[in-house]
Structures are given as structure tokens and as C-alpha cells.
């Protein structure tokens, strides 16, 4: 048997629960609000960044810019827009990351990028494989972030059901 996690808006939640309840061989395992605190988001973001660093997905300091830009463009849930490059740098330091990029690095990367994620165009004319890597880096971060968030929510759910 497989478990599938769905995220639905509040208006659709009841409809989805009713639909699943009528399906043969399908069991509703859990239904809960996925609201997480800012501290929880920071913990999940730190785990995601650390995962990408360990895997070698973040290769250069400017790679942080692609994640910052996608957050600012609303591609990654749970994050407010960073008002400045320094705000993002401060955030990275606050969550405990070392060797964070400089403002100049972030500024340069952002100024060499046009359009919005995932349709970015890069003015520094990288090879197709590098342009794809930059876009995929955001997908990898999002996947790692959601994985960490799911684990955190499952941990909270287990504490709630045991306590």
C-alpha cells in the first residue's frame, strides 16, 4: 500500500475528505492543518540548505541567489519576501548557515536574471546545462524543504496522538 500526501486549501479539504471516504480500498490516514511557525520554517529551510550543500547541489555562493529569488517570487511557500539582499544573508546566518554569499554576489546574480521562476532567462549566457541546473536547484530546495516539513509535521502528529 502507498501513502500519498495532498495539500489542499481549506475550502476543498472537506470535499476531498468526503471523496476519499467513498473510495474502496482507500483509507484517510491523517487530516491536519499544516500551519507551521516561523521557527519551524527556519528549521526546515536549514535542513534543506544543509541537504543541498551535502549533496553538492549548491556549488557556488551565487547559487543561494536562485533560491532567494524564487522565494521572493512566491515559488516557495511559507516565506515572506526578503526586502534586501542583506535581509536574506541575515536570515541564512540566523538559521545557522556558514559561508553565506555576499550582497554583491546576490545582487550580481539577480541582475543577470530576467523573467520569473521557472521561466528564467540568464543574461550571463550560461550553457543550457548550467541554466537548467540553476532552475533545478530551486526544485531540489523545494523538495528538501517539503520533505523536512513533512517530517516535522509527522513528528508533531505523533506527539499529539501519543500525548
PDB file of C-alpha atoms in Angstrom:
ATOM      1  CA  UNK A   1       0.000   0.000   0.000  1.00  0.00           C
ATOM      2  CA  UNK A   2       1.238   3.529  -0.772  1.00  0.00           C
ATOM      3  CA  UNK A   3       0.717   6.724   1.179  1.00  0.00           C
ATOM      4  CA  UNK A   4       0.049   9.878  -0.794  1.00  0.00           C
ATOM      5  CA  UNK A   5       0.232  13.309   0.779  1.00  0.00           C
ATOM      6  CA  UNK A   6      -2.037  16.014  -0.600  1.00  0.00           C
ATOM      7  CA  UNK A   7      -2.111  19.674   0.280  1.00  0.00           C
ATOM      8  CA  UNK A   8      -5.468  21.322  -0.371  1.00  0.00           C
ATOM      9  CA  UNK A   9      -6.837  24.714   0.518  1.00  0.00           C
ATOM     10  CA  UNK A  10      -9.332  24.963   3.368  1.00  0.00           C
ATOM     11  CA  UNK A  11     -12.313  25.273   1.035  1.00  0.00           C
ATOM     12  CA  UNK A  12     -11.504  21.985  -0.717  1.00  0.00           C
ATOM     13  CA  UNK A  13     -10.492  19.957   2.352  1.00  0.00           C
ATOM     14  CA  UNK A  14     -13.974  18.756   3.264  1.00  0.00           C
ATOM     15  CA  UNK A  15     -14.766  17.813  -0.336  1.00  0.00           C
ATOM     16  CA  UNK A  16     -11.547  15.807  -0.664  1.00  0.00           C
ATOM     17  CA  UNK A  17     -12.175  14.034   2.659  1.00  0.00           C
ATOM     18  CA  UNK A  18     -15.698  13.095   1.535  1.00  0.00           C
ATOM     19  CA  UNK A  19     -14.430  11.877  -1.827  1.00  0.00           C
ATOM     20  CA  UNK A  20     -11.714   9.749  -0.273  1.00  0.00           C
ATOM     21  CA  UNK A  21     -14.243   8.325   2.190  1.00  0.00           C
ATOM     22  CA  UNK A  22     -16.249   6.891  -0.699  1.00  0.00           C
ATOM     23  CA  UNK A  23     -13.318   5.188  -2.443  1.00  0.00           C
ATOM     24  CA  UNK A  24     -12.923   1.450  -1.969  1.00  0.00           C
ATOM     25  CA  UNK A  25      -9.502   0.420  -0.710  1.00  0.00           C
ATOM     26  CA  UNK A  26      -8.568   3.945   0.329  1.00  0.00           C
ATOM     27  CA  UNK A  27      -8.151   4.949   3.952  1.00  0.00           C
ATOM     28  CA  UNK A  28      -7.784   8.508   5.282  1.00  0.00           C
ATOM     29  CA  UNK A  29      -4.651   8.243   7.402  1.00  0.00           C
ATOM     30  CA  UNK A  30      -4.426  11.807   8.622  1.00  0.00           C
ATOM     31  CA  UNK A  31      -6.043  15.188   8.188  1.00  0.00           C
ATOM     32  CA  UNK A  32      -4.491  18.188   9.844  1.00  0.00           C
ATOM     33  CA  UNK A  33      -3.644  21.826   9.395  1.00  0.00           C
ATOM     34  CA  UNK A  34      -0.140  22.207   8.033  1.00  0.00           C
ATOM     35  CA  UNK A  35       0.430  25.595   9.591  1.00  0.00           C
ATOM     36  CA  UNK A  36       3.936  25.804  10.902  1.00  0.00           C
ATOM     37  CA  UNK A  37       5.595  28.525  12.913  1.00  0.00           C
ATOM     38  CA  UNK A  38       8.397  30.746  11.645  1.00  0.00           C
ATOM     39  CA  UNK A  39      10.813  28.730  13.784  1.00  0.00           C
ATOM     40  CA  UNK A  40       9.579  25.523  12.143  1.00  0.00           C
ATOM     41  CA  UNK A  41      10.036  27.048   8.676  1.00  0.00           C
ATOM     42  CA  UNK A  42      13.542  28.161   9.615  1.00  0.00           C
ATOM     43  CA  UNK A  43      14.405  24.667  10.862  1.00  0.00           C
ATOM     44  CA  UNK A  44      13.094  23.107   7.642  1.00  0.00           C
ATOM     45  CA  UNK A  45      14.925  25.663   5.487  1.00  0.00           C
ATOM     46  CA  UNK A  46      18.168  24.977   7.347  1.00  0.00           C
ATOM     47  CA  UNK A  47      17.750  21.236   6.778  1.00  0.00           C
ATOM     48  CA  UNK A  48      17.041  21.861   3.092  1.00  0.00           C
ATOM     49  CA  UNK A  49      20.099  24.090   2.629  1.00  0.00           C
ATOM     50  CA  UNK A  50      22.291  21.608   4.507  1.00  0.00           C
ATOM     51  CA  UNK A  51      20.972  18.774   2.335  1.00  0.00           C
ATOM     52  CA  UNK A  52      21.800  20.677  -0.866  1.00  0.00           C
ATOM     53  CA  UNK A  53      25.244  21.574   0.437  1.00  0.00           C
ATOM     54  CA  UNK A  54      25.956  17.965   1.422  1.00  0.00           C
ATOM     55  CA  UNK A  55      24.794  16.698  -1.978  1.00  0.00           C
ATOM     56  CA  UNK A  56      26.912  19.263  -3.823  1.00  0.00           C
ATOM     57  CA  UNK A  57      23.857  20.866  -5.426  1.00  0.00           C
ATOM     58  CA  UNK A  58      24.927  24.285  -4.118  1.00  0.00           C
ATOM     59  CA  UNK A  59      28.249  24.686  -5.909  1.00  0.00           C
ATOM     60  CA  UNK A  60      28.901  28.408  -5.699  1.00  0.00           C
ATOM     61  CA  UNK A  61      27.894  31.253  -3.396  1.00  0.00           C
ATOM     62  CA  UNK A  62      25.703  32.715  -6.148  1.00  0.00           C
ATOM     63  CA  UNK A  63      23.570  29.547  -6.088  1.00  0.00           C
ATOM     64  CA  UNK A  64      21.887  30.947  -2.987  1.00  0.00           C
ATOM     65  CA  UNK A  65      20.570  33.764  -5.200  1.00  0.00           C
ATOM     66  CA  UNK A  66      18.356  31.414  -7.214  1.00  0.00           C
ATOM     67  CA  UNK A  67      16.684  30.192  -4.024  1.00  0.00           C
ATOM     68  CA  UNK A  68      16.301  33.733  -2.660  1.00  0.00           C
ATOM     69  CA  UNK A  69      14.792  34.923  -5.935  1.00  0.00           C
ATOM     70  CA  UNK A  70      12.325  32.046  -6.095  1.00  0.00           C
ATOM     71  CA  UNK A  71      11.256  32.779  -2.509  1.00  0.00           C
ATOM     72  CA  UNK A  72      10.751  36.436  -3.392  1.00  0.00           C
ATOM     73  CA  UNK A  73       8.731  35.437  -6.456  1.00  0.00           C
ATOM     74  CA  UNK A  74       6.409  33.281  -4.348  1.00  0.00           C
ATOM     75  CA  UNK A  75       7.560  29.945  -5.757  1.00  0.00           C
ATOM     76  CA  UNK A  76       8.285  28.572  -2.289  1.00  0.00           C
ATOM     77  CA  UNK A  77       5.507  28.620   0.293  1.00  0.00           C
ATOM     78  CA  UNK A  78       5.939  29.789   3.873  1.00  0.00           C
ATOM     79  CA  UNK A  79       8.414  32.593   3.181  1.00  0.00           C
ATOM     80  CA  UNK A  80       7.897  36.323   3.216  1.00  0.00           C
ATOM     81  CA  UNK A  81       9.674  38.407   0.613  1.00  0.00           C
ATOM     82  CA  UNK A  82      13.157  39.441   1.637  1.00  0.00           C
ATOM     83  CA  UNK A  83      13.318  43.233   1.425  1.00  0.00           C
ATOM     84  CA  UNK A  84      17.005  43.271   0.606  1.00  0.00           C
ATOM     85  CA  UNK A  85      19.934  41.024  -0.131  1.00  0.00           C
ATOM     86  CA  UNK A  86      21.212  41.749   3.370  1.00  0.00           C
ATOM     87  CA  UNK A  87      17.918  40.513   4.848  1.00  0.00           C
ATOM     88  CA  UNK A  88      18.436  37.188   3.083  1.00  0.00           C
ATOM     89  CA  UNK A  89      22.067  36.988   4.237  1.00  0.00           C
ATOM     90  CA  UNK A  90      20.964  37.750   7.801  1.00  0.00           C
ATOM     91  CA  UNK A  91      18.322  35.024   7.523  1.00  0.00           C
ATOM     92  CA  UNK A  92      20.909  32.476   6.379  1.00  0.00           C
ATOM     93  CA  UNK A  93      23.163  33.395   9.303  1.00  0.00           C
ATOM     94  CA  UNK A  94      20.218  33.336  11.717  1.00  0.00           C
ATOM     95  CA  UNK A  95      19.336  29.754  10.775  1.00  0.00           C
ATOM     96  CA  UNK A  96      22.953  28.763  11.350  1.00  0.00           C
ATOM     97  CA  UNK A  97      24.486  28.517   7.878  1.00  0.00           C
ATOM     98  CA  UNK A  98      28.179  29.197   7.441  1.00  0.00           C
ATOM     99  CA  UNK A  99      29.929  30.695   4.390  1.00  0.00           C
ATOM    100  CA  UNK A 100      26.951  32.677   3.192  1.00  0.00           C
ATOM    101  CA  UNK A 101      27.182  34.748   0.000  1.00  0.00           C
ATOM    102  CA  UNK A 102      27.886  38.465  -0.052  1.00  0.00           C
ATOM    103  CA  UNK A 103      25.398  41.157  -1.044  1.00  0.00           C
ATOM    104  CA  UNK A 104      27.420  41.768  -4.209  1.00  0.00           C
ATOM    105  CA  UNK A 105      27.182  38.102  -5.200  1.00  0.00           C
ATOM    106  CA  UNK A 106      23.410  38.034  -4.731  1.00  0.00           C
ATOM    107  CA  UNK A 107      22.959  41.377  -6.477  1.00  0.00           C
ATOM    108  CA  UNK A 108      25.051  40.295  -9.471  1.00  0.00           C
ATOM    109  CA  UNK A 109      23.159  37.023  -9.872  1.00  0.00           C
ATOM    110  CA  UNK A 110      19.801  38.751  -9.594  1.00  0.00           C
ATOM    111  CA  UNK A 111      20.750  41.440 -12.110  1.00  0.00           C
ATOM    112  CA  UNK A 112      21.780  38.738 -14.599  1.00  0.00           C
ATOM    113  CA  UNK A 113      18.379  37.061 -14.400  1.00  0.00           C
ATOM    114  CA  UNK A 114      15.234  38.060 -16.239  1.00  0.00           C
ATOM    115  CA  UNK A 115      11.634  36.797 -16.014  1.00  0.00           C
ATOM    116  CA  UNK A 116      10.223  34.813 -13.112  1.00  0.00           C
ATOM    117  CA  UNK A 117      10.921  31.295 -11.953  1.00  0.00           C
ATOM    118  CA  UNK A 118      10.682  28.788 -13.647  1.00  0.00           C
ATOM    119  CA  UNK A 119      10.975  30.788 -16.887  1.00  0.00           C
ATOM    120  CA  UNK A 120      14.228  32.488 -16.008  1.00  0.00           C
ATOM    121  CA  UNK A 121      16.500  33.782 -18.726  1.00  0.00           C
ATOM    122  CA  UNK A 122      20.115  34.469 -17.804  1.00  0.00           C
ATOM    123  CA  UNK A 123      21.999  37.416 -19.251  1.00  0.00           C
ATOM    124  CA  UNK A 124      25.381  35.862 -18.434  1.00  0.00           C
ATOM    125  CA  UNK A 125      24.618  33.287 -21.175  1.00  0.00           C
ATOM    126  CA  UNK A 126      25.387  30.060 -19.333  1.00  0.00           C
ATOM    127  CA  UNK A 127      25.393  26.767 -21.187  1.00  0.00           C
ATOM    128  CA  UNK A 128      21.984  25.141 -21.395  1.00  0.00           C
ATOM    129  CA  UNK A 129      23.025  22.597 -18.778  1.00  0.00           C
ATOM    130  CA  UNK A 130      24.006  25.364 -16.329  1.00  0.00           C
ATOM    131  CA  UNK A 131      20.758  27.269 -16.903  1.00  0.00           C
ATOM    132  CA  UNK A 132      18.836  24.059 -16.247  1.00  0.00           C
ATOM    133  CA  UNK A 133      20.927  23.374 -13.122  1.00  0.00           C
ATOM    134  CA  UNK A 134      20.032  26.795 -11.715  1.00  0.00           C
ATOM    135  CA  UNK A 135      16.333  26.215 -12.248  1.00  0.00           C
ATOM    136  CA  UNK A 136      16.541  22.663 -10.907  1.00  0.00           C
ATOM    137  CA  UNK A 137      18.346  23.897  -7.811  1.00  0.00           C
ATOM    138  CA  UNK A 138      15.113  25.590  -6.768  1.00  0.00           C
ATOM    139  CA  UNK A 139      13.189  22.352  -7.340  1.00  0.00           C
ATOM    140  CA  UNK A 140      15.734  20.475  -5.231  1.00  0.00           C
ATOM    141  CA  UNK A 141      15.458  23.037  -2.445  1.00  0.00           C
ATOM    142  CA  UNK A 142      11.681  22.903  -2.560  1.00  0.00           C
ATOM    143  CA  UNK A 143      11.723  19.109  -2.420  1.00  0.00           C
ATOM    144  CA  UNK A 144      14.170  19.052   0.505  1.00  0.00           C
ATOM    145  CA  UNK A 145      12.199  21.773   2.304  1.00  0.00           C
ATOM    146  CA  UNK A 146       8.893  19.931   1.887  1.00  0.00           C
ATOM    147  CA  UNK A 147      10.498  16.660   2.985  1.00  0.00           C
ATOM    148  CA  UNK A 148      11.776  18.342   6.162  1.00  0.00           C
ATOM    149  CA  UNK A 149       8.392  19.989   6.719  1.00  0.00           C
ATOM    150  CA  UNK A 150       6.563  16.666   6.274  1.00  0.00           C
ATOM    151  CA  UNK A 151       8.899  15.000   8.770  1.00  0.00           C
ATOM    152  CA  UNK A 152       8.327  17.830  11.238  1.00  0.00           C
ATOM    153  CA  UNK A 153       4.534  17.653  10.839  1.00  0.00           C
ATOM    154  CA  UNK A 154       4.612  13.864  11.238  1.00  0.00           C
ATOM    155  CA  UNK A 155       6.676  14.266  14.396  1.00  0.00           C
ATOM    156  CA  UNK A 156       4.171  16.763  15.771  1.00  0.00           C
ATOM    157  CA  UNK A 157       1.290  14.496  14.813  1.00  0.00           C
ATOM    158  CA  UNK A 158       2.912  11.537  16.577  1.00  0.00           C
ATOM    159  CA  UNK A 159       3.475  13.616  19.713  1.00  0.00           C
ATOM    160  CA  UNK A 160      -0.166  14.725  19.611  1.00  0.00           C
ATOM    161  CA  UNK A 161      -1.516  11.213  19.146  1.00  0.00           C
ATOM    162  CA  UNK A 162       0.771   9.746  21.820  1.00  0.00           C
ATOM    163  CA  UNK A 163       0.233  12.521  24.331  1.00  0.00           C
TER     164      UNK A 163
END
